[in-house]
CSV table of C-alpha atoms in Angstrom, one decimal:
chain,number,residue,atom,x,y,z
A,1,UNK,CA,-53.9,-6.3,-48.4
A,2,UNK,CA,-50.6,-4.4,-48.3
A,3,UNK,CA,-51.6,-2.7,-45.0
A,4,UNK,CA,-52.1,-6.0,-43.4
A,5,UNK,CA,-48.9,-7.5,-44.7
A,6,UNK,CA,-46.7,-4.7,-43.2
A,7,UNK,CA,-47.3,-5.6,-39.6
A,8,UNK,CA,-46.8,-9.3,-40.5
A,9,UNK,CA,-43.5,-8.5,-42.1
A,10,UNK,CA,-42.4,-6.5,-39.1
A,11,UNK,CA,-43.5,-9.3,-36.7
A,12,UNK,CA,-41.5,-11.8,-38.8
A,13,UNK,CA,-38.4,-9.6,-38.8
A,14,UNK,CA,-38.7,-9.2,-35.0
A,15,UNK,CA,-39.0,-13.0,-34.6
A,16,UNK,CA,-36.0,-13.5,-36.9
A,17,UNK,CA,-34.0,-10.9,-35.0
A,18,UNK,CA,-34.8,-12.6,-31.7
A,19,UNK,CA,-33.9,-16.0,-33.1
A,20,UNK,CA,-30.6,-14.8,-34.4
A,21,UNK,CA,-29.8,-13.2,-31.1
A,22,UNK,CA,-30.6,-16.4,-29.2
A,23,UNK,CA,-28.5,-18.4,-31.6
A,24,UNK,CA,-25.6,-16.0,-31.2
A,25,UNK,CA,-26.0,-16.2,-27.4
A,26,UNK,CA,-25.9,-20.0,-27.5
A,27,UNK,CA,-22.6,-19.9,-29.5
A,28,UNK,CA,-21.2,-17.3,-27.1
A,29,UNK,CA,-22.1,-19.5,-24.1
A,30,UNK,CA,-20.3,-22.4,-25.8
A,31,UNK,CA,-17.2,-20.2,-25.9
A,32,UNK,CA,-17.4,-19.3,-22.2
A,33,UNK,CA,-18.7,-15.8,-23.0
A,34,UNK,CA,-15.2,-14.8,-23.9
A,35,UNK,CA,-15.3,-10.9,-24.1
A,36,UNK,CA,-13.1,-11.0,-27.1
A,37,UNK,CA,-15.4,-13.4,-29.1
A,38,UNK,CA,-17.0,-11.8,-32.1
A,39,UNK,CA,-19.3,-12.8,-35.0
A,40,UNK,CA,-18.6,-12.3,-38.7
A,41,UNK,CA,-21.1,-12.3,-41.4
A,42,UNK,CA,-20.5,-15.9,-42.3
A,43,UNK,CA,-21.0,-16.9,-38.6
A,44,UNK,CA,-24.4,-15.3,-38.5
A,45,UNK,CA,-25.5,-16.8,-41.9
A,46,UNK,CA,-24.5,-20.3,-40.6
A,47,UNK,CA,-27.0,-20.0,-37.7
A,48,UNK,CA,-30.1,-22.3,-37.9
A,49,UNK,CA,-32.3,-19.2,-37.8
A,50,UNK,CA,-30.8,-17.9,-41.0
A,51,UNK,CA,-31.0,-21.1,-43.1
A,52,UNK,CA,-34.2,-19.9,-44.8
A,53,UNK,CA,-32.9,-16.4,-45.3
A,54,UNK,CA,-29.7,-16.5,-47.3
A,55,UNK,CA,-30.0,-13.1,-48.8
A,56,UNK,CA,-27.6,-10.4,-47.6
A,57,UNK,CA,-30.4,-7.8,-47.4
A,58,UNK,CA,-32.3,-9.7,-44.7
A,59,UNK,CA,-29.0,-10.2,-42.8
A,60,UNK,CA,-28.3,-6.5,-42.9
A,61,UNK,CA,-31.9,-5.7,-41.6
A,62,UNK,CA,-31.4,-8.2,-38.7
A,63,UNK,CA,-28.0,-6.9,-37.8
A,64,UNK,CA,-29.2,-3.3,-37.9
A,65,UNK,CA,-32.1,-4.1,-35.6
A,66,UNK,CA,-29.7,-5.7,-33.1
A,67,UNK,CA,-27.4,-2.7,-33.3
A,68,UNK,CA,-30.3,-0.3,-32.8
A,69,UNK,CA,-31.3,-2.2,-29.7
A,70,UNK,CA,-27.7,-2.2,-28.5
A,71,UNK,CA,-27.5,-6.0,-28.4
A,72,UNK,CA,-24.7,-5.9,-31.0
A,73,UNK,CA,-21.7,-3.6,-31.2
A,74,UNK,CA,-19.4,-3.2,-34.2
A,75,UNK,CA,-15.8,-4.2,-33.9
A,76,UNK,CA,-13.0,-3.9,-36.5
A,77,UNK,CA,-10.6,-6.8,-36.6
A,78,UNK,CA,-9.5,-7.8,-40.1
A,79,UNK,CA,-12.8,-6.5,-41.3
A,80,UNK,CA,-16.2,-5.8,-39.8
A,81,UNK,CA,-17.5,-8.0,-37.0
A,82,UNK,CA,-20.0,-7.8,-34.1
A,83,UNK,CA,-19.7,-8.6,-30.5
A,84,UNK,CA,-22.7,-9.6,-28.4
A,85,UNK,CA,-24.1,-7.7,-25.4
A,86,UNK,CA,-26.4,-9.3,-22.8
A,87,UNK,CA,-29.9,-7.9,-22.5
A,88,UNK,CA,-28.9,-6.2,-19.2
A,89,UNK,CA,-25.9,-4.5,-20.8
A,90,UNK,CA,-28.0,-3.4,-23.7
A,91,UNK,CA,-30.5,-1.7,-21.4
A,92,UNK,CA,-27.8,0.4,-19.9
A,93,UNK,CA,-26.9,1.8,-23.3
A,94,UNK,CA,-30.4,2.7,-24.3
A,95,UNK,CA,-31.4,6.3,-23.5
A,96,UNK,CA,-27.9,7.6,-23.7
A,97,UNK,CA,-26.9,10.5,-26.0
A,98,UNK,CA,-24.3,9.8,-28.6
A,99,UNK,CA,-21.6,11.5,-26.5
A,100,UNK,CA,-22.6,9.6,-23.4
A,101,UNK,CA,-22.7,6.3,-25.3
A,102,UNK,CA,-19.2,6.6,-26.7
A,103,UNK,CA,-17.8,7.6,-23.3
A,104,UNK,CA,-19.6,4.7,-21.6
A,105,UNK,CA,-18.4,2.3,-24.3
A,106,UNK,CA,-14.7,3.3,-23.7
A,107,UNK,CA,-15.1,2.7,-19.9
A,108,UNK,CA,-17.0,-0.6,-20.6
A,109,UNK,CA,-14.3,-1.9,-22.9
A,110,UNK,CA,-11.6,-1.1,-20.4
A,111,UNK,CA,-13.2,-3.7,-18.0
A,112,UNK,CA,-11.7,-4.2,-14.5
A,113,UNK,CA,-8.5,-2.3,-15.4
A,114,UNK,CA,-10.5,0.9,-15.6
A,115,UNK,CA,-10.2,3.7,-18.2
A,116,UNK,CA,-8.0,6.7,-17.9
A,117,UNK,CA,-9.8,10.0,-18.5
A,118,UNK,CA,-7.1,11.2,-20.8
A,119,UNK,CA,-7.4,8.1,-23.0
A,120,UNK,CA,-11.2,8.5,-23.1
A,121,UNK,CA,-10.8,12.0,-24.4
A,122,UNK,CA,-8.3,11.0,-27.0
A,123,UNK,CA,-10.3,8.1,-28.3
A,124,UNK,CA,-13.7,10.0,-28.3
A,125,UNK,CA,-12.3,13.3,-29.5
A,126,UNK,CA,-14.9,15.1,-27.4
A,127,UNK,CA,-14.6,18.7,-26.3
A,128,UNK,CA,-13.9,19.0,-22.6
A,129,UNK,CA,-17.3,20.4,-21.8
A,130,UNK,CA,-19.1,17.5,-23.6
A,131,UNK,CA,-16.8,15.0,-21.9
A,132,UNK,CA,-17.4,16.3,-18.4
A,133,UNK,CA,-21.2,16.5,-19.1
A,134,UNK,CA,-21.2,12.8,-20.2
A,135,UNK,CA,-19.1,11.8,-17.1
A,136,UNK,CA,-21.5,13.7,-14.8
A,137,UNK,CA,-24.5,12.1,-16.3
A,138,UNK,CA,-23.1,8.6,-16.1
A,139,UNK,CA,-22.0,9.0,-12.5
A,140,UNK,CA,-25.3,10.5,-11.6
A,141,UNK,CA,-27.1,7.4,-13.0
A,142,UNK,CA,-24.6,5.2,-11.0
A,143,UNK,CA,-23.4,3.7,-14.2
A,144,UNK,CA,-19.7,4.5,-13.7
A,145,UNK,CA,-17.6,5.4,-10.7
A,146,UNK,CA,-14.1,6.7,-10.1
A,147,UNK,CA,-11.4,4.2,-9.1
A,148,UNK,CA,-7.8,4.1,-7.8
A,149,UNK,CA,-5.1,2.2,-9.5
A,150,UNK,CA,-2.0,1.1,-7.7
A,151,UNK,CA,-0.3,0.9,-11.1
A,152,UNK,CA,-1.2,4.5,-11.9
A,153,UNK,CA,-1.9,6.2,-8.6
A,154,UNK,CA,-2.0,9.8,-10.0
A,155,UNK,CA,-4.3,9.1,-12.9
A,156,UNK,CA,-8.1,9.7,-12.8
A,157,UNK,CA,-9.6,6.4,-13.7
A,158,UNK,CA,-13.2,5.3,-14.3
A,159,UNK,CA,-14.8,1.9,-14.1
A,160,UNK,CA,-18.4,0.5,-14.6
A,161,UNK,CA,-20.2,0.6,-11.2
A,162,UNK,CA,-21.2,-3.0,-11.7
A,163,UNK,CA,-17.6,-4.2,-12.0
A,164,UNK,CA,-14.9,-4.9,-9.4
A,165,UNK,CA,-11.4,-3.5,-10.1
A,166,UNK,CA,-9.0,-6.1,-11.4
A,167,UNK,CA,-6.0,-7.4,-9.5
A,168,UNK,CA,-3.8,-5.3,-11.8
A,169,UNK,CA,-5.6,-2.2,-10.7
A,170,UNK,CA,-5.9,-3.0,-7.0
A,171,UNK,CA,-2.6,-4.8,-6.6
A,172,UNK,CA,-4.4,-8.0,-5.7
A,173,UNK,CA,-4.8,-9.2,-2.1
A,174,UNK,CA,-1.5,-7.7,-1.0
A,175,UNK,CA,-2.9,-4.1,-1.2
A,176,UNK,CA,-5.4,-2.5,1.1
A,177,UNK,CA,-6.9,0.8,0.1
A,178,UNK,CA,-4.1,1.2,-2.5
A,179,UNK,CA,-1.3,0.6,0.1
A,180,UNK,CA,0.9,-2.4,0.3
A,181,UNK,CA,-0.2,-4.4,3.3
A,182,UNK,CA,3.1,-5.6,4.6
A,183,UNK,CA,1.7,-6.9,7.8
A,184,UNK,CA,-0.7,-9.2,6.0
A,185,UNK,CA,2.0,-10.4,3.6
A,186,UNK,CA,4.3,-11.2,6.5
A,187,UNK,CA,1.5,-13.0,8.4
A,188,UNK,CA,0.7,-15.3,5.4
A,189,UNK,CA,4.4,-16.0,4.9
A,190,UNK,CA,4.8,-17.0,8.5
A,191,UNK,CA,1.9,-19.4,8.3
A,192,UNK,CA,3.3,-20.9,5.1
A,193,UNK,CA,6.8,-21.2,6.5
A,194,UNK,CA,5.6,-22.9,9.7
A,195,UNK,CA,3.7,-25.5,7.6
A,196,UNK,CA,6.7,-26.1,5.4
A,197,UNK,CA,9.0,-26.3,8.4
A,198,UNK,CA,6.9,-29.0,10.1
A,199,UNK,CA,7.0,-31.0,6.9
A,200,UNK,CA,10.8,-30.6,6.6
A,201,UNK,CA,12.2,-31.3,10.1
A,202,UNK,CA,11.2,-33.6,13.0
A,203,UNK,CA,12.0,-33.2,16.7
A,204,UNK,CA,14.7,-35.6,17.9
A,205,UNK,CA,13.9,-37.5,21.1
A,206,UNK,CA,17.6,-37.7,22.0
A,207,UNK,CA,18.5,-35.3,24.7
A,208,UNK,CA,21.2,-32.8,23.8
A,209,UNK,CA,23.5,-32.1,26.7
A,210,UNK,CA,24.2,-28.6,27.6
A,211,UNK,CA,27.7,-27.3,26.6
A,212,UNK,CA,30.1,-27.1,29.5
A,213,UNK,CA,31.9,-23.9,30.3
A,214,UNK,CA,35.6,-23.9,29.9
A,215,UNK,CA,37.5,-23.9,33.1
A,216,UNK,CA,38.9,-20.4,33.7
A,217,UNK,CA,42.1,-21.7,35.4
A,218,UNK,CA,43.9,-22.4,32.2
A,219,UNK,CA,47.4,-21.6,31.3
A,220,UNK,CA,48.0,-19.2,28.4
A,221,UNK,CA,49.1,-22.1,26.2
A,222,UNK,CA,46.0,-24.0,26.9
A,223,UNK,CA,43.8,-21.0,26.1
A,224,UNK,CA,45.6,-20.5,22.8
A,225,UNK,CA,45.3,-24.2,22.0
A,226,UNK,CA,41.6,-24.2,22.7
A,227,UNK,CA,41.1,-21.2,20.5
A,228,UNK,CA,43.1,-22.8,17.7
A,229,UNK,CA,41.1,-26.0,17.8
A,230,UNK,CA,37.9,-24.1,17.5
A,231,UNK,CA,35.8,-27.1,18.6
A,232,UNK,CA,32.1,-26.5,18.3
A,233,UNK,CA,30.2,-23.2,18.8
A,234,UNK,CA,31.2,-20.6,21.4
A,235,UNK,CA,30.2,-21.6,24.9
A,236,UNK,CA,27.4,-19.4,26.1
A,237,UNK,CA,25.7,-19.0,29.5
A,238,UNK,CA,22.3,-20.6,29.8
A,239,UNK,CA,19.6,-18.3,28.5
A,240,UNK,CA,17.2,-17.8,25.7
A,241,UNK,CA,19.9,-17.9,23.0
A,242,UNK,CA,21.3,-21.2,24.4
A,243,UNK,CA,17.8,-22.7,24.6
A,244,UNK,CA,17.0,-21.7,21.0
A,245,UNK,CA,20.3,-23.3,19.9
A,246,UNK,CA,19.6,-26.6,21.7
A,247,UNK,CA,16.1,-26.6,20.1
A,248,UNK,CA,17.6,-26.1,16.7
A,249,UNK,CA,20.1,-28.9,17.2
A,250,UNK,CA,17.2,-31.2,18.1
A,251,UNK,CA,15.4,-30.5,14.8
A,252,UNK,CA,16.6,-33.1,12.3
A,253,UNK,CA,15.9,-33.2,8.5
A,254,UNK,CA,13.7,-35.8,6.9
A,255,UNK,CA,15.4,-38.8,5.3
A,256,UNK,CA,16.8,-38.4,1.7
A,257,UNK,CA,14.0,-40.5,0.2
A,258,UNK,CA,11.3,-38.5,2.0
A,259,UNK,CA,8.3,-37.6,-0.3
A,260,UNK,CA,6.2,-35.6,2.0
A,261,UNK,CA,7.3,-32.0,1.2
A,262,UNK,CA,4.3,-29.8,0.3
A,263,UNK,CA,3.4,-28.7,-3.2
A,264,UNK,CA,2.0,-25.4,-4.3
A,265,UNK,CA,-1.5,-26.9,-4.5
A,266,UNK,CA,-1.2,-28.4,-1.0
A,267,UNK,CA,-0.1,-25.1,0.4
A,268,UNK,CA,-2.9,-23.2,-1.4
A,269,UNK,CA,-5.4,-25.7,0.0
A,270,UNK,CA,-3.9,-25.5,3.5
A,271,UNK,CA,-4.2,-21.7,3.6
A,272,UNK,CA,-7.8,-21.9,2.3
A,273,UNK,CA,-8.8,-24.5,4.8
A,274,UNK,CA,-7.0,-22.8,7.7
A,275,UNK,CA,-9.8,-20.3,7.9
A,276,UNK,CA,-7.3,-17.7,9.2
A,277,UNK,CA,-7.7,-15.0,6.5
A,278,UNK,CA,-10.9,-13.4,5.3
A,279,UNK,CA,-9.4,-13.0,1.8
A,280,UNK,CA,-9.3,-15.9,-0.7
A,281,UNK,CA,-5.7,-16.4,-1.9
A,282,UNK,CA,-5.2,-18.1,-5.3
A,283,UNK,CA,-2.4,-20.5,-6.2
A,284,UNK,CA,-0.7,-17.6,-8.1
A,285,UNK,CA,-0.9,-15.5,-4.9
A,286,UNK,CA,0.8,-18.2,-2.8
A,287,UNK,CA,3.4,-18.8,-5.6
A,288,UNK,CA,4.5,-15.1,-5.3
A,289,UNK,CA,5.2,-15.6,-1.5
A,290,UNK,CA,7.0,-18.9,-2.1
A,291,UNK,CA,9.2,-17.2,-4.6
A,292,UNK,CA,10.0,-14.4,-2.1
A,293,UNK,CA,10.9,-17.0,0.6
A,294,UNK,CA,13.1,-18.9,-1.9
A,295,UNK,CA,14.9,-15.7,-2.8
A,296,UNK,CA,15.4,-15.0,1.0
A,297,UNK,CA,16.9,-18.4,1.4
A,298,UNK,CA,14.2,-19.5,3.9
A,299,UNK,CA,12.9,-22.4,1.7
A,300,UNK,CA,14.1,-24.2,-1.4
A,301,UNK,CA,12.5,-26.1,-4.3
A,302,UNK,CA,12.8,-29.8,-4.5
A,303,UNK,CA,11.6,-32.2,-7.2
A,304,UNK,CA,10.0,-35.5,-6.2
A,305,UNK,CA,7.2,-37.7,-7.5
A,306,UNK,CA,4.7,-35.0,-6.9
A,307,UNK,CA,6.6,-32.5,-9.0
A,308,UNK,CA,7.9,-29.2,-7.5
A,309,UNK,CA,7.8,-29.2,-3.7
A,310,UNK,CA,9.1,-26.9,-1.0
A,311,UNK,CA,11.3,-27.6,2.0
A,312,UNK,CA,12.7,-25.3,4.7
A,313,UNK,CA,16.4,-24.6,4.9
A,314,UNK,CA,18.1,-25.2,8.2
A,315,UNK,CA,19.5,-21.7,8.5
A,316,UNK,CA,15.9,-20.4,8.4
A,317,UNK,CA,15.4,-21.9,11.8
A,318,UNK,CA,17.5,-19.1,13.3
A,319,UNK,CA,15.8,-16.0,14.5
A,320,UNK,CA,15.7,-13.2,12.0
A,321,UNK,CA,18.2,-11.1,14.0
A,322,UNK,CA,20.5,-14.0,14.3
A,323,UNK,CA,20.5,-14.6,10.5
A,324,UNK,CA,20.9,-11.0,9.6
A,325,UNK,CA,23.5,-10.0,12.2
A,326,UNK,CA,27.1,-9.7,11.1
A,327,UNK,CA,28.2,-11.1,14.4
A,328,UNK,CA,27.3,-14.6,13.1
A,329,UNK,CA,30.3,-14.2,10.7
A,330,UNK,CA,32.8,-12.7,13.2
A,331,UNK,CA,35.2,-15.4,14.5
A,332,UNK,CA,34.6,-14.1,18.0
A,333,UNK,CA,31.1,-15.6,17.8
A,334,UNK,CA,32.4,-19.1,17.6
A,335,UNK,CA,35.6,-18.7,19.6
A,336,UNK,CA,35.7,-21.2,22.5
A,337,UNK,CA,37.8,-18.8,24.7
A,338,UNK,CA,35.8,-15.7,23.9
A,339,UNK,CA,35.1,-15.1,27.6
A,340,UNK,CA,38.9,-15.0,28.3
A,341,UNK,CA,39.6,-12.5,25.5
A,342,UNK,CA,41.1,-9.2,26.7
A,343,UNK,CA,43.8,-6.7,25.9
A,344,UNK,CA,47.0,-7.7,27.5
A,345,UNK,CA,45.9,-11.3,28.0
A,346,UNK,CA,47.0,-14.5,26.2
A,347,UNK,CA,44.4,-13.8,23.5
A,348,UNK,CA,42.9,-10.4,22.7
A,349,UNK,CA,41.6,-8.3,19.8
A,350,UNK,CA,45.0,-6.7,19.1
A,351,UNK,CA,47.0,-9.9,18.7
A,352,UNK,CA,44.3,-12.3,17.4
A,353,UNK,CA,45.3,-13.6,13.9
A,354,UNK,CA,41.8,-14.9,13.3
A,355,UNK,CA,40.2,-11.5,14.0
A,356,UNK,CA,42.8,-9.8,11.8
A,357,UNK,CA,42.1,-12.2,9.0
A,358,UNK,CA,38.4,-11.4,9.3
A,359,UNK,CA,39.3,-7.7,9.0
A,360,UNK,CA,41.5,-8.5,6.0
A,361,UNK,CA,44.5,-7.0,7.7
């Protein structure tokens, strides 16, 4: 009689163990399979499967079976608790030696950030030879692999072969093979800026007449008077610079009550639907570039009915070399008689009070 009851008891324990695991899995699913979620003794006792087994001894037997099968792992957070592993994860732990298991566990718990070899040694307290043997076995079974971290480029890092490195480790979409991809960043910013610019300015239909050159047959007094008045920008010959200036003058800002400036969500969706880049950029990625352009005074934040929106600044319409050149600040760049400026003449560098003021003389 007793020999027949032993298999029955084992079968009942197996069935109870499976029911407890399924119950825990359902609770874990309800919590989005949060990797930090854990079960305490009271949580397991509250499961439907344990309602007919309120004794602690049965609970301990069930938990031990789940630990033996690597479906549970012990964690210490204000007492003893257990975290769940999936069946697939548990299979990877089975067949490992004690040393291999604790090394693999450290790498597993590091997740996408990866585990530093030095930290693994400190936490496992393994001798160097045992540590290297465990690493060699796990790499040979394709369970772990080495990874590079842009945050710690000189460290030897390991990650589960089934995981992708986190953005923290790879630097996100802005890094390629561990190197900052400046070309990609600048390309995305150009696309964003052009879209914002088109939603900030409109092309005026009014023709802008070309500036007339000053007549060179002027008396010295007339030349000085023209310089003193400083009317308008410096007269330039027709060319690319003059054409760009006329185009900028034709770009007019939207009305004060305009509500069409793009938001972060609109810009993120625009980049996604543009089908220009192979990488998927999140709203957080786009926000980083918008912050850079705000800092560079290319765009500005505005508040309207949609919340925070972005508009282009007028000075951003200038070419980069025009915006960054010191010549845009020199009075000579806006002097209407610049072409008549020469030493010994009515106006010249040595006797120009405007130029001397700029030099703080």
